[in-house]
PDB file of C-alpha atoms in Angstrom:
ATOM      1  CA  MET A   1     -37.560  30.113  27.826  1.00 43.00           C
ATOM      2  CA  ALA A   2     -35.606  30.267  24.540  1.00 49.00           C
ATOM      3  CA  ALA A   3     -31.979  31.070  24.763  1.00 69.00           C
ATOM      4  CA  THR A   4     -30.943  34.471  24.466  1.00 82.00           C
ATOM      5  CA  PRO A   5     -27.988  36.024  22.670  1.00 93.00           C
ATOM      6  CA  ILE A   6     -27.396  38.511  25.445  1.00 97.00           C
ATOM      7  CA  PRO A   7     -24.350  37.037  27.562  1.00 97.00           C
ATOM      8  CA  ILE A   8     -24.602  36.165  31.297  1.00 97.00           C
ATOM      9  CA  ILE A   9     -21.806  37.337  33.565  1.00 98.00           C
ATOM     10  CA  ASP A  10     -21.840  36.288  37.176  1.00 98.00           C
ATOM     11  CA  ILE A  11     -19.700  38.517  39.378  1.00 98.00           C
ATOM     12  CA  GLY A  12     -20.220  36.719  42.523  1.00 97.00           C
ATOM     13  CA  PRO A  13     -16.775  35.197  42.420  1.00 98.00           C
ATOM     14  CA  VAL A  14     -15.355  38.676  41.762  1.00 97.00           C
ATOM     15  CA  LEU A  15     -17.260  40.288  44.911  1.00 96.00           C
ATOM     16  CA  ARG A  16     -16.001  37.309  46.892  1.00 95.00           C
ATOM     17  CA  GLY A  17     -12.409  37.862  46.011  1.00 95.00           C
ATOM     18  CA  ASP A  18     -11.818  34.576  44.372  1.00 97.00           C
ATOM     19  CA  VAL A  19      -8.409  34.191  42.797  1.00 97.00           C
ATOM     20  CA  GLY A  20      -8.518  34.933  39.155  1.00 96.00           C
ATOM     21  CA  ALA A  21     -12.178  35.983  39.262  1.00 97.00           C
ATOM     22  CA  THR A  22     -11.733  39.505  37.992  1.00 96.00           C
ATOM     23  CA  GLU A  23      -9.693  38.360  34.955  1.00 97.00           C
ATOM     24  CA  ARG A  24     -12.173  35.684  33.987  1.00 97.00           C
ATOM     25  CA  ALA A  25     -15.160  37.975  34.354  1.00 98.00           C
ATOM     26  CA  ALA A  26     -13.163  40.733  32.350  1.00 98.00           C
ATOM     27  CA  VAL A  27     -12.747  38.283  29.311  1.00 98.00           C
ATOM     28  CA  LYS A  28     -16.580  37.756  29.362  1.00 98.00           C
ATOM     29  CA  LEU A  29     -17.217  41.373  29.689  1.00 98.00           C
ATOM     30  CA  SER A  30     -15.081  42.373  26.926  1.00 98.00           C
ATOM     31  CA  HIS A  31     -16.778  39.934  24.583  1.00 98.00           C
ATOM     32  CA  ALA A  32     -20.253  41.130  25.652  1.00 98.00           C
ATOM     33  CA  CYS A  33     -19.241  44.818  25.274  1.00 98.00           C
ATOM     34  CA  ARG A  34     -17.493  44.344  21.824  1.00 98.00           C
ATOM     35  CA  HIS A  35     -20.077  42.132  20.133  1.00 97.00           C
ATOM     36  CA  VAL A  36     -23.534  42.700  21.888  1.00 97.00           C
ATOM     37  CA  GLY A  37     -23.324  45.952  23.959  1.00 97.00           C
ATOM     38  CA  PHE A  38     -25.691  44.229  26.497  1.00 98.00           C
ATOM     39  CA  TYR A  39     -25.211  41.660  29.136  1.00 98.00           C
ATOM     40  CA  TYR A  40     -27.077  40.134  32.038  1.00 98.00           C
ATOM     41  CA  LEU A  41     -25.401  40.708  35.471  1.00 98.00           C
ATOM     42  CA  ARG A  42     -25.844  37.901  38.108  1.00 98.00           C
ATOM     43  CA  GLY A  43     -24.281  37.620  41.511  1.00 98.00           C
ATOM     44  CA  HIS A  44     -24.255  41.351  42.074  1.00 98.00           C
ATOM     45  CA  GLY A  45     -25.405  41.395  45.749  1.00 97.00           C
ATOM     46  CA  VAL A  46     -28.213  43.883  45.470  1.00 98.00           C
ATOM     47  CA  SER A  47     -31.174  42.773  47.544  1.00 97.00           C
ATOM     48  CA  ARG A  48     -34.289  41.860  45.425  1.00 96.00           C
ATOM     49  CA  THR A  49     -36.182  42.987  48.527  1.00 98.00           C
ATOM     50  CA  LEU A  50     -34.742  46.495  47.806  1.00 98.00           C
ATOM     51  CA  VAL A  51     -35.229  46.230  44.009  1.00 98.00           C
ATOM     52  CA  ASP A  52     -38.906  45.195  44.521  1.00 98.00           C
ATOM     53  CA  ALA A  53     -39.435  48.107  47.063  1.00 98.00           C
ATOM     54  CA  VAL A  54     -38.191  50.643  44.397  1.00 98.00           C
ATOM     55  CA  PHE A  55     -40.527  49.080  41.799  1.00 98.00           C
ATOM     56  CA  GLY A  56     -43.350  49.637  44.380  1.00 98.00           C
ATOM     57  CA  GLU A  57     -42.209  53.283  44.860  1.00 98.00           C
ATOM     58  CA  ALA A  58     -42.499  53.961  41.252  1.00 98.00           C
ATOM     59  CA  ARG A  59     -46.044  52.552  41.140  1.00 98.00           C
ATOM     60  CA  ARG A  60     -46.909  54.751  44.085  1.00 98.00           C
ATOM     61  CA  PHE A  61     -45.346  57.927  42.673  1.00 98.00           C
ATOM     62  CA  HIS A  62     -47.133  57.623  39.155  1.00 98.00           C
ATOM     63  CA  ALA A  63     -50.417  56.656  40.870  1.00 98.00           C
ATOM     64  CA  GLN A  64     -50.485  60.145  42.361  1.00 98.00           C
ATOM     65  CA  PRO A  65     -53.125  62.679  40.898  1.00 97.00           C
ATOM     66  CA  GLN A  66     -51.399  64.513  37.999  1.00 97.00           C
ATOM     67  CA  ASP A  67     -51.418  67.770  39.842  1.00 97.00           C
ATOM     68  CA  ALA A  68     -49.140  66.431  42.427  1.00 97.00           C
ATOM     69  CA  LYS A  69     -46.718  65.180  39.882  1.00 98.00           C
ATOM     70  CA  LEU A  70     -46.840  68.292  37.932  1.00 97.00           C
ATOM     71  CA  ALA A  71     -45.816  70.327  41.057  1.00 97.00           C
ATOM     72  CA  LEU A  72     -42.482  68.526  40.637  1.00 98.00           C
ATOM     73  CA  ARG A  73     -42.014  69.083  36.990  1.00 96.00           C
ATOM     74  CA  ALA A  74     -38.371  68.680  35.668  1.00 95.00           C
ATOM     75  CA  GLY A  75     -36.587  71.571  34.388  1.00 91.00           C
ATOM     76  CA  ALA A  76     -33.340  72.059  32.424  1.00 90.00           C
ATOM     77  CA  ASP A  77     -31.334  69.943  34.768  1.00 91.00           C
ATOM     78  CA  ASN A  78     -33.635  67.203  34.132  1.00 90.00           C
ATOM     79  CA  ALA A  79     -34.321  66.206  37.723  1.00 96.00           C
ATOM     80  CA  GLY A  80     -38.123  65.751  38.570  1.00 97.00           C
ATOM     81  CA  TYR A  81     -41.261  64.794  36.841  1.00 98.00           C
ATOM     82  CA  MET A  82     -41.636  64.485  33.046  1.00 96.00           C
ATOM     83  CA  PRO A  83     -45.306  64.128  32.009  1.00 96.00           C
ATOM     84  CA  TYR A  84     -46.437  61.308  29.685  1.00 93.00           C
ATOM     85  CA  GLY A  85     -45.483  61.934  26.275  1.00 90.00           C
ATOM     86  CA  GLY A  86     -42.670  64.566  27.378  1.00 88.00           C
ATOM     87  CA  SER A  87     -39.845  63.006  25.232  1.00 85.00           C
ATOM     88  CA  VAL A  88     -39.087  62.407  21.564  1.00 81.00           C
ATOM     89  CA  SER A  89     -36.029  60.290  20.723  1.00 76.00           C
ATOM     90  CA  ARG A  90     -34.395  63.003  18.488  1.00 75.00           C
ATOM     91  CA  ALA A  91     -30.902  61.832  19.315  1.00 70.00           C
ATOM     92  CA  SER A  92     -31.542  58.449  17.985  1.00 70.00           C
ATOM     93  CA  ARG A  93     -29.528  57.055  15.107  1.00 76.00           C
ATOM     94  CA  LEU A  94     -32.334  54.863  14.007  1.00 74.00           C
ATOM     95  CA  TYR A  95     -35.544  56.665  14.862  1.00 67.00           C
ATOM     96  CA  HIS A  96     -36.189  59.653  12.816  1.00 72.00           C
ATOM     97  CA  GLY A  97     -39.968  60.396  13.610  1.00 76.00           C
ATOM     98  CA  ASP A  98     -41.378  62.966  15.931  1.00 83.00           C
ATOM     99  CA  ARG A  99     -43.988  60.939  17.850  1.00 87.00           C
ATOM    100  CA  PRO A 100     -43.727  61.425  21.712  1.00 89.00           C
ATOM    101  CA  ASN A 101     -42.609  58.319  23.569  1.00 89.00           C
ATOM    102  CA  LYS A 102     -45.662  56.735  25.426  1.00 91.00           C
ATOM    103  CA  ASN A 103     -44.251  57.024  28.943  1.00 95.00           C
ATOM    104  CA  GLU A 104     -43.845  59.350  31.785  1.00 97.00           C
ATOM    105  CA  ALA A 105     -40.947  59.288  34.390  1.00 98.00           C
ATOM    106  CA  PHE A 106     -39.537  60.778  37.490  1.00 98.00           C
ATOM    107  CA  PHE A 107     -35.693  61.538  37.357  1.00 98.00           C
ATOM    108  CA  LEU A 108     -33.349  62.111  40.218  1.00 97.00           C
ATOM    109  CA  LYS A 109     -29.720  62.777  40.589  1.00 97.00           C
ATOM    110  CA  ARG A 110     -27.173  62.675  43.428  1.00 97.00           C
ATOM    111  CA  ASP A 111     -29.004  64.027  46.472  1.00 97.00           C
ATOM    112  CA  LEU A 112     -26.893  67.056  47.085  1.00 97.00           C
ATOM    113  CA  PRO A 113     -27.365  69.375  50.166  1.00 96.00           C
ATOM    114  CA  PRO A 114     -28.617  73.036  49.501  1.00 97.00           C
ATOM    115  CA  ASN A 115     -25.254  74.453  50.609  1.00 97.00           C
ATOM    116  CA  HIS A 116     -23.198  72.263  48.233  1.00 97.00           C
ATOM    117  CA  PRO A 117     -21.096  74.699  46.165  1.00 97.00           C
ATOM    118  CA  ASP A 118     -22.306  73.296  42.789  1.00 97.00           C
ATOM    119  CA  VAL A 119     -25.947  73.863  43.903  1.00 96.00           C
ATOM    120  CA  ARG A 120     -25.268  77.449  45.137  1.00 96.00           C
ATOM    121  CA  ALA A 121     -23.493  78.099  41.948  1.00 96.00           C
ATOM    122  CA  GLY A 122     -26.455  76.726  39.924  1.00 95.00           C
ATOM    123  CA  LYS A 123     -24.232  74.451  38.023  1.00 95.00           C
ATOM    124  CA  ARG A 124     -26.025  72.536  35.274  1.00 94.00           C
ATOM    125  CA  PHE A 125     -26.828  68.972  35.965  1.00 95.00           C
ATOM    126  CA  ARG A 126     -26.096  69.214  39.834  1.00 96.00           C
ATOM    127  CA  PRO A 127     -29.396  70.429  41.206  1.00 96.00           C
ATOM    128  CA  LEU A 128     -31.350  69.786  44.274  1.00 97.00           C
ATOM    129  CA  ASN A 129     -33.690  66.935  43.633  1.00 98.00           C
ATOM    130  CA  ARG A 130     -37.437  67.495  43.454  1.00 97.00           C
ATOM    131  CA  TRP A 131     -39.016  65.090  46.087  1.00 98.00           C
ATOM    132  CA  PRO A 132     -42.769  64.609  46.966  1.00 97.00           C
ATOM    133  CA  GLU A 133     -43.758  65.637  50.546  1.00 96.00           C
ATOM    134  CA  GLU A 134     -43.024  62.961  52.994  1.00 96.00           C
ATOM    135  CA  ALA A 135     -46.764  63.180  54.087  1.00 96.00           C
ATOM    136  CA  ALA A 136     -47.752  62.462  50.441  1.00 96.00           C
ATOM    137  CA  LEU A 137     -45.598  59.485  49.855  1.00 98.00           C
ATOM    138  CA  PRO A 138     -44.145  58.304  53.164  1.00 98.00           C
ATOM    139  CA  GLY A 139     -40.780  56.443  52.817  1.00 98.00           C
ATOM    140  CA  PHE A 140     -40.334  57.372  49.037  1.00 98.00           C
ATOM    141  CA  ARG A 141     -37.194  59.257  49.458  1.00 98.00           C
ATOM    142  CA  THR A 142     -35.533  56.973  51.863  1.00 98.00           C
ATOM    143  CA  THR A 143     -36.118  53.812  49.849  1.00 98.00           C
ATOM    144  CA  VAL A 144     -35.252  55.496  46.516  1.00 98.00           C
ATOM    145  CA  LEU A 145     -32.115  57.005  47.953  1.00 98.00           C
ATOM    146  CA  ALA A 146     -31.174  53.569  49.377  1.00 98.00           C
ATOM    147  CA  TYR A 147     -31.441  52.015  45.996  1.00 98.00           C
ATOM    148  CA  ALA A 148     -29.578  54.877  44.287  1.00 98.00           C
ATOM    149  CA  GLU A 149     -26.623  54.279  46.697  1.00 98.00           C
ATOM    150  CA  ALA A 150     -26.670  50.376  46.269  1.00 98.00           C
ATOM    151  CA  MET A 151     -26.562  50.873  42.544  1.00 98.00           C
ATOM    152  CA  GLU A 152     -23.695  53.398  42.659  1.00 98.00           C
ATOM    153  CA  ARG A 153     -21.637  50.883  44.805  1.00 98.00           C
ATOM    154  CA  LEU A 154     -22.327  48.171  42.255  1.00 98.00           C
ATOM    155  CA  ALA A 155     -21.405  50.361  39.368  1.00 98.00           C
ATOM    156  CA  LEU A 156     -18.127  51.394  41.057  1.00 98.00           C
ATOM    157  CA  ALA A 157     -17.345  47.607  41.753  1.00 97.00           C
ATOM    158  CA  LEU A 158     -17.727  46.957  37.999  1.00 98.00           C
ATOM    159  CA  LEU A 159     -15.100  49.519  37.045  1.00 98.00           C
ATOM    160  CA  PRO A 160     -11.970  47.349  37.652  1.00 97.00           C
ATOM    161  CA  LEU A 161     -13.754  44.746  35.434  1.00 98.00           C
ATOM    162  CA  TYR A 162     -14.141  47.426  32.628  1.00 98.00           C
ATOM    163  CA  ALA A 163     -10.506  48.476  32.865  1.00 98.00           C
ATOM    164  CA  ARG A 164      -9.196  45.038  32.553  1.00 98.00           C
ATOM    165  CA  ALA A 165     -11.597  44.277  29.697  1.00 98.00           C
ATOM    166  CA  LEU A 166      -9.901  47.098  28.011  1.00 98.00           C
ATOM    167  CA  ASP A 167      -6.221  46.128  28.952  1.00 98.00           C
ATOM    168  CA  LEU A 168      -5.936  48.839  31.506  1.00 98.00           C
ATOM    169  CA  ALA A 169      -4.815  48.592  35.202  1.00 98.00           C
ATOM    170  CA  PRO A 170      -7.818  47.783  37.523  1.00 97.00           C
ATOM    171  CA  ASP A 171      -7.708  51.265  39.099  1.00 98.00           C
ATOM    172  CA  TRP A 172      -7.543  53.152  35.998  1.00 98.00           C
ATOM    173  CA  PHE A 173     -10.961  54.579  36.045  1.00 98.00           C
ATOM    174  CA  ASP A 174     -10.627  55.742  39.885  1.00 98.00           C
ATOM    175  CA  GLU A 175      -9.854  59.342  39.160  1.00 98.00           C
ATOM    176  CA  ALA A 176     -12.492  59.739  36.378  1.00 98.00           C
ATOM    177  CA  PHE A 177     -15.109  58.438  38.772  1.00 98.00           C
ATOM    178  CA  ASP A 178     -14.260  59.785  42.171  1.00 97.00           C
ATOM    179  CA  ASP A 179     -17.473  61.870  42.200  1.00 97.00           C
ATOM    180  CA  PRO A 180     -19.479  60.254  39.464  1.00 98.00           C
ATOM    181  CA  GLN A 181     -22.696  61.496  37.842  1.00 98.00           C
ATOM    182  CA  PHE A 182     -25.757  59.355  37.781  1.00 98.00           C
ATOM    183  CA  THR A 183     -29.453  59.512  37.078  1.00 98.00           C
ATOM    184  CA  LEU A 184     -32.083  57.109  38.391  1.00 98.00           C
ATOM    185  CA  ARG A 185     -35.195  57.139  36.265  1.00 98.00           C
ATOM    186  CA  LEU A 186     -38.658  55.752  37.580  1.00 98.00           C
ATOM    187  CA  THR A 187     -40.610  55.189  34.271  1.00 98.00           C
ATOM    188  CA  HIS A 188     -44.166  54.178  33.738  1.00 97.00           C
ATOM    189  CA  TYR A 189     -45.355  52.783  30.501  1.00 96.00           C
ATOM    190  CA  ALA A 190     -49.161  52.742  30.211  1.00 91.00           C
ATOM    191  CA  ALA A 191     -50.799  49.452  29.249  1.00 88.00           C
ATOM    192  CA  HIS A 192     -51.292  49.384  25.313  1.00 73.00           C
ATOM    193  CA  GLU A 193     -52.337  46.719  23.031  1.00 63.00           C
ATOM    194  CA  ARG A 194     -51.441  48.240  19.710  1.00 73.00           C
ATOM    195  CA  PHE A 195     -49.169  50.885  18.298  1.00 80.00           C
ATOM    196  CA  GLU A 196     -49.342  52.883  15.087  1.00 80.00           C
ATOM    197  CA  GLU A 197     -46.401  52.810  12.697  1.00 80.00           C
ATOM    198  CA  ASP A 198     -43.450  54.640  14.264  1.00 82.00           C
ATOM    199  CA  GLU A 199     -45.101  54.722  17.706  1.00 87.00           C
ATOM    200  CA  PHE A 200     -43.275  53.240  20.825  1.00 89.00           C
ATOM    201  CA  SER A 201     -43.374  53.125  24.492  1.00 90.00           C
ATOM    202  CA  LEU A 202     -39.722  54.212  24.026  1.00 90.00           C
ATOM    203  CA  ALA A 203     -38.519  54.670  20.353  1.00 87.00           C
ATOM    204  CA  PRO A 204     -35.223  52.948  19.305  1.00 91.00           C
ATOM    205  CA  HIS A 205     -32.340  54.859  20.867  1.00 94.00           C
ATOM    206  CA  THR A 206     -29.011  54.441  22.472  1.00 95.00           C
ATOM    207  CA  ASP A 207     -28.299  55.640  26.025  1.00 95.00           C
ATOM    208  CA  SER A 208     -25.966  58.624  26.704  1.00 94.00           C
ATOM    209  CA  SER A 209     -24.368  56.954  29.747  1.00 96.00           C
ATOM    210  CA  PHE A 210     -21.036  55.320  30.161  1.00 98.00           C
ATOM    211  CA  MET A 211     -23.165  52.333  31.578  1.00 98.00           C
ATOM    212  CA  THR A 212     -26.948  51.696  32.354  1.00 98.00           C
ATOM    213  CA  LEU A 213     -28.038  48.949  34.870  1.00 98.00           C
ATOM    214  CA  LEU A 214     -31.670  47.996  34.607  1.00 98.00           C
ATOM    215  CA  ALA A 215     -33.373  45.797  37.078  1.00 98.00           C
ATOM    216  CA  THR A 216     -35.516  42.949  35.406  1.00 95.00           C
ATOM    217  CA  THR A 217     -39.191  42.878  35.353  1.00 94.00           C
ATOM    218  CA  ASP A 218     -41.777  40.236  34.702  1.00 92.00           C
ATOM    219  CA  VAL A 219     -43.716  42.687  32.119  1.00 94.00           C
ATOM    220  CA  PRO A 220     -41.958  42.190  28.774  1.00 93.00           C
ATOM    221  CA  GLY A 221     -41.286  45.017  26.398  1.00 94.00           C
ATOM    222  CA  LEU A 222     -37.530  45.607  25.995  1.00 97.00           C
ATOM    223  CA  SER A 223     -35.753  44.407  22.810  1.00 96.00           C
ATOM    224  CA  ILE A 224     -32.273  45.185  21.539  1.00 97.00           C
ATOM    225  CA  ARG A 225     -30.932  45.335  17.928  1.00 96.00           C
ATOM    226  CA  LEU A 226     -28.074  43.037  17.271  1.00 95.00           C
ATOM    227  CA  THR A 227     -25.226  43.968  15.054  1.00 94.00           C
ATOM    228  CA  SER A 228     -27.107  41.943  12.299  1.00 95.00           C
ATOM    229  CA  GLY A 229     -29.945  44.193  12.453  1.00 94.00           C
ATOM    230  CA  GLU A 230     -32.196  41.645  13.989  1.00 95.00           C
ATOM    231  CA  TRP A 231     -34.365  42.945  16.865  1.00 96.00           C
ATOM    232  CA  VAL A 232     -34.609  40.446  19.865  1.00 96.00           C
ATOM    233  CA  GLU A 233     -36.488  40.400  22.972  1.00 95.00           C
ATOM    234  CA  ALA A 234     -34.543  40.785  26.302  1.00 96.00           C
ATOM    235  CA  PRO A 235     -36.046  37.929  28.470  1.00 93.00           C
ATOM    236  CA  SER A 236     -36.403  38.598  32.379  1.00 92.00           C
ATOM    237  CA  LEU A 237     -33.871  36.640  34.228  1.00 94.00           C
ATOM    238  CA  PRO A 238     -34.629  36.250  37.869  1.00 90.00           C
ATOM    239  CA  ASP A 239     -32.231  38.309  40.172  1.00 93.00           C
ATOM    240  CA  CYS A 240     -30.387  39.923  37.385  1.00 97.00           C
ATOM    241  CA  PHE A 241     -29.635  43.272  36.035  1.00 98.00           C
ATOM    242  CA  ILE A 242     -29.536  43.966  32.277  1.00 98.00           C
ATOM    243  CA  VAL A 243     -26.526  46.203  31.665  1.00 98.00           C
ATOM    244  CA  ASN A 244     -25.539  47.905  28.512  1.00 98.00           C
ATOM    245  CA  ILE A 245     -22.936  50.449  27.287  1.00 97.00           C
ATOM    246  CA  GLY A 246     -24.047  53.959  26.282  1.00 97.00           C
ATOM    247  CA  ASP A 247     -22.819  56.632  23.886  1.00 96.00           C
ATOM    248  CA  MET A 248     -20.096  58.055  26.304  1.00 97.00           C
ATOM    249  CA  GLY A 249     -18.762  54.644  26.839  1.00 98.00           C
ATOM    250  CA  HIS A 250     -18.705  53.918  23.068  1.00 98.00           C
ATOM    251  CA  ARG A 251     -16.898  57.248  22.379  1.00 97.00           C
ATOM    252  CA  TRP A 252     -14.408  56.594  25.223  1.00 98.00           C
ATOM    253  CA  THR A 253     -13.438  53.312  23.909  1.00 98.00           C
ATOM    254  CA  ASN A 254     -13.221  54.661  20.270  1.00 98.00           C
ATOM    255  CA  GLY A 255     -16.090  52.554  19.430  1.00 97.00           C
ATOM    256  CA  ARG A 256     -14.725  49.091  20.652  1.00 97.00           C
ATOM    257  CA  PHE A 257     -17.620  48.930  23.089  1.00 98.00           C
ATOM    258  CA  LEU A 258     -20.903  49.025  21.307  1.00 98.00           C
ATOM    259  CA  SER A 259     -23.630  51.315  22.354  1.00 97.00           C
ATOM    260  CA  THR A 260     -26.529  49.186  21.150  1.00 97.00           C
ATOM    261  CA  PRO A 261     -29.909  50.570  20.088  1.00 96.00           C
ATOM    262  CA  HIS A 262     -32.820  49.186  22.058  1.00 96.00           C
ATOM    263  CA  ARG A 263     -36.630  50.050  22.223  1.00 96.00           C
ATOM    264  CA  VAL A 264     -39.566  49.381  24.583  1.00 95.00           C
ATOM    265  CA  LEU A 265     -42.977  48.436  23.186  1.00 93.00           C
ATOM    266  CA  ASN A 266     -45.377  47.606  26.064  1.00 94.00           C
ATOM    267  CA  GLN A 267     -47.965  45.214  24.271  1.00 91.00           C
ATOM    268  CA  SER A 268     -48.484  43.242  27.333  1.00 91.00           C
ATOM    269  CA  GLY A 269     -51.944  44.735  28.293  1.00 91.00           C
ATOM    270  CA  ARG A 270     -50.344  45.562  31.770  1.00 94.00           C
ATOM    271  CA  GLU A 271     -48.856  48.586  33.358  1.00 96.00           C
ATOM    272  CA  ARG A 272     -45.065  48.275  32.952  1.00 97.00           C
ATOM    273  CA  TYR A 273     -42.536  50.130  35.202  1.00 98.00           C
ATOM    274  CA  ALA A 274     -38.811  50.474  34.732  1.00 98.00           C
ATOM    275  CA  ILE A 275     -35.936  51.844  37.064  1.00 98.00           C
ATOM    276  CA  PRO A 276     -32.838  52.224  34.876  1.00 98.00           C
ATOM    277  CA  PHE A 277     -29.840  53.532  36.562  1.00 98.00           C
ATOM    278  CA  PHE A 278     -27.628  55.665  34.250  1.00 98.00           C
ATOM    279  CA  PHE A 279     -24.024  55.780  35.560  1.00 98.00           C
ATOM    280  CA  ASP A 280     -21.309  58.343  34.405  1.00 98.00           C
ATOM    281  CA  CYS A 281     -17.992  59.833  35.136  1.00 98.00           C
ATOM    282  CA  ASN A 282     -17.407  63.015  37.115  1.00 98.00           C
ATOM    283  CA  ILE A 283     -19.264  65.851  35.428  1.00 97.00           C
ATOM    284  CA  ASP A 284     -16.224  67.941  34.108  1.00 97.00           C
ATOM    285  CA  TYR A 285     -13.732  64.885  33.626  1.00 98.00           C
ATOM    286  CA  GLU A 286     -12.525  65.051  30.004  1.00 98.00           C
ATOM    287  CA  MET A 287     -13.023  61.789  28.304  1.00 98.00           C
ATOM    288  CA  VAL A 288     -10.149  61.414  25.813  1.00 98.00           C
ATOM    289  CA  CYS A 289      -9.739  58.203  23.909  1.00 98.00           C
ATOM    290  CA  LEU A 290      -8.486  55.526  26.112  1.00 98.00           C
ATOM    291  CA  PRO A 291      -4.600  54.640  25.394  1.00 97.00           C
ATOM    292  CA  THR A 292      -5.421  51.059  24.672  1.00 98.00           C
ATOM    293  CA  CYS A 293      -8.081  51.873  22.052  1.00 98.00           C
ATOM    294  CA  CYS A 294      -6.057  54.028  19.669  1.00 97.00           C
ATOM    295  CA  GLY A 295      -2.833  53.991  18.256  1.00 93.00           C
ATOM    296  CA  PRO A 296      -0.915  54.158  14.993  1.00 93.00           C
ATOM    297  CA  GLY A 297      -3.298  53.439  12.102  1.00 91.00           C
ATOM    298  CA  ASP A 298      -6.189  53.631  14.549  1.00 93.00           C
ATOM    299  CA  PRO A 299      -6.574  57.274  15.501  1.00 97.00           C
ATOM    300  CA  PRO A 300      -9.344  58.652  17.735  1.00 97.00           C
ATOM    301  CA  LYS A 301     -12.765  58.638  16.069  1.00 97.00           C
ATOM    302  CA  PHE A 302     -14.432  61.014  18.357  1.00 97.00           C
ATOM    303  CA  PRO A 303     -13.232  64.454  19.916  1.00 96.00           C
ATOM    304  CA  PRO A 304     -12.674  64.501  23.820  1.00 97.00           C
ATOM    305  CA  THR A 305     -15.906  65.407  25.750  1.00 97.00           C
ATOM    306  CA  THR A 306     -17.234  65.845  29.152  1.00 97.00           C
ATOM    307  CA  TYR A 307     -20.316  64.686  30.805  1.00 96.00           C
ATOM    308  CA  MET A 308     -21.572  68.285  30.752  1.00 94.00           C
ATOM    309  CA  ASP A 309     -21.010  68.912  27.034  1.00 94.00           C
ATOM    310  CA  TYR A 310     -22.489  65.733  25.915  1.00 93.00           C
ATOM    311  CA  MET A 311     -25.532  65.927  28.187  1.00 91.00           C
ATOM    312  CA  LEU A 312     -26.263  69.561  27.056  1.00 90.00           C
ATOM    313  CA  ARG A 313     -26.799  68.315  23.565  1.00 83.00           C
ATOM    314  CA  PHE A 314     -28.552  64.993  24.677  1.00 80.00           C
ATOM    315  CA  THR A 315     -31.066  66.321  26.982  1.00 76.00           C
ATOM    316  CA  GLY A 316     -31.787  69.492  24.698  1.00 70.00           C
ATOM    317  CA  ALA A 317     -32.499  66.961  21.810  1.00 72.00           C
ATOM    318  CA  ASN A 318     -34.654  64.526  23.592  1.00 61.00           C
ATOM    319  CA  TYR A 319     -36.542  66.230  26.368  1.00 64.00           C
ATOM    320  CA  ALA A 320     -39.255  68.888  26.016  1.00 62.00           C
ATOM    321  CA  HIS A 321     -38.503  70.436  29.508  1.00 68.00           C
ATOM    322  CA  ALA A 322     -34.803  70.806  28.366  1.00 60.00           C
ATOM    323  CA  ARG A 323     -35.424  72.110  24.802  1.00 53.00           C
ATOM    324  CA  GLY A 324     -33.831  75.337  23.895  1.00 44.00           C
ATOM    325  CA  ASN A 325     -30.640  74.398  26.000  1.00 42.00           C
ATOM    326  CA  LEU A 326     -28.348  73.027  23.370  1.00 37.00           C
ATOM    327  CA  ALA A 327     -24.677  74.069  23.621  1.00 33.00           C
TER     328      ALA A 327
END
């Protein structure tokens, strides 16, 4: 396999508590986030058995009859099923077309109970998840929730590294992420051999998130755009996650951490599945420019925002089922 410009960061020593491991990993993380915007995460402790099980659940979900999936159709909160071609990357800085993306997806959020105050109040982006019946997909909910919980634990474990990479105290992000938002997306890319001009499995875009963690798959298709403008394939490295900064992380760091464009072209001739985990701070936490990312002669480039405010715009722009809900 050819060398990749995407750095590899092993956090096994950090999770073991090795002396100096956090600072060493933070230096590598700072370089990756400032110069590439993507990195491979190794030594993360998430079982490959669990990862493979969730890929299997994604296949099972999308293999259902269309009527069964449409019964779980997503609404304005972006939880549930999005039919094939249900998104256009209108929030992209690079893609300015209007062709629907060639994929379908199932979205889930934190699994809140019906009596949760935010659910009862109908708070946006804090909905009940829309689950298939247990009889239809036995074990689906249990497996997918176990994965979401494992990914949340991993993302929280990374926060001290992000803090140190930004010259902040290791616990700086604790308050902002004491009730974090996340979205797990089970995506199916149909097998395609050829694409027309401006047609993609997923058009060039940047994520909305603070960070995204994507389990690797042996079916190629993901590529990222380097700062030089060159598109490079992201090879599948065994037992790694591909992690990237999203737009909210970019804004919060005053542009120091890159929100790197990426795209998917599934020209493998095989079905492709992806299970990205989008991780963000508390829904109403105000992301004001970090104190180490601005100063005299370097004022904040972006106004403060919250997850709620940013996602109202992002989902309304990109998803047909949320259109008309722009703030």
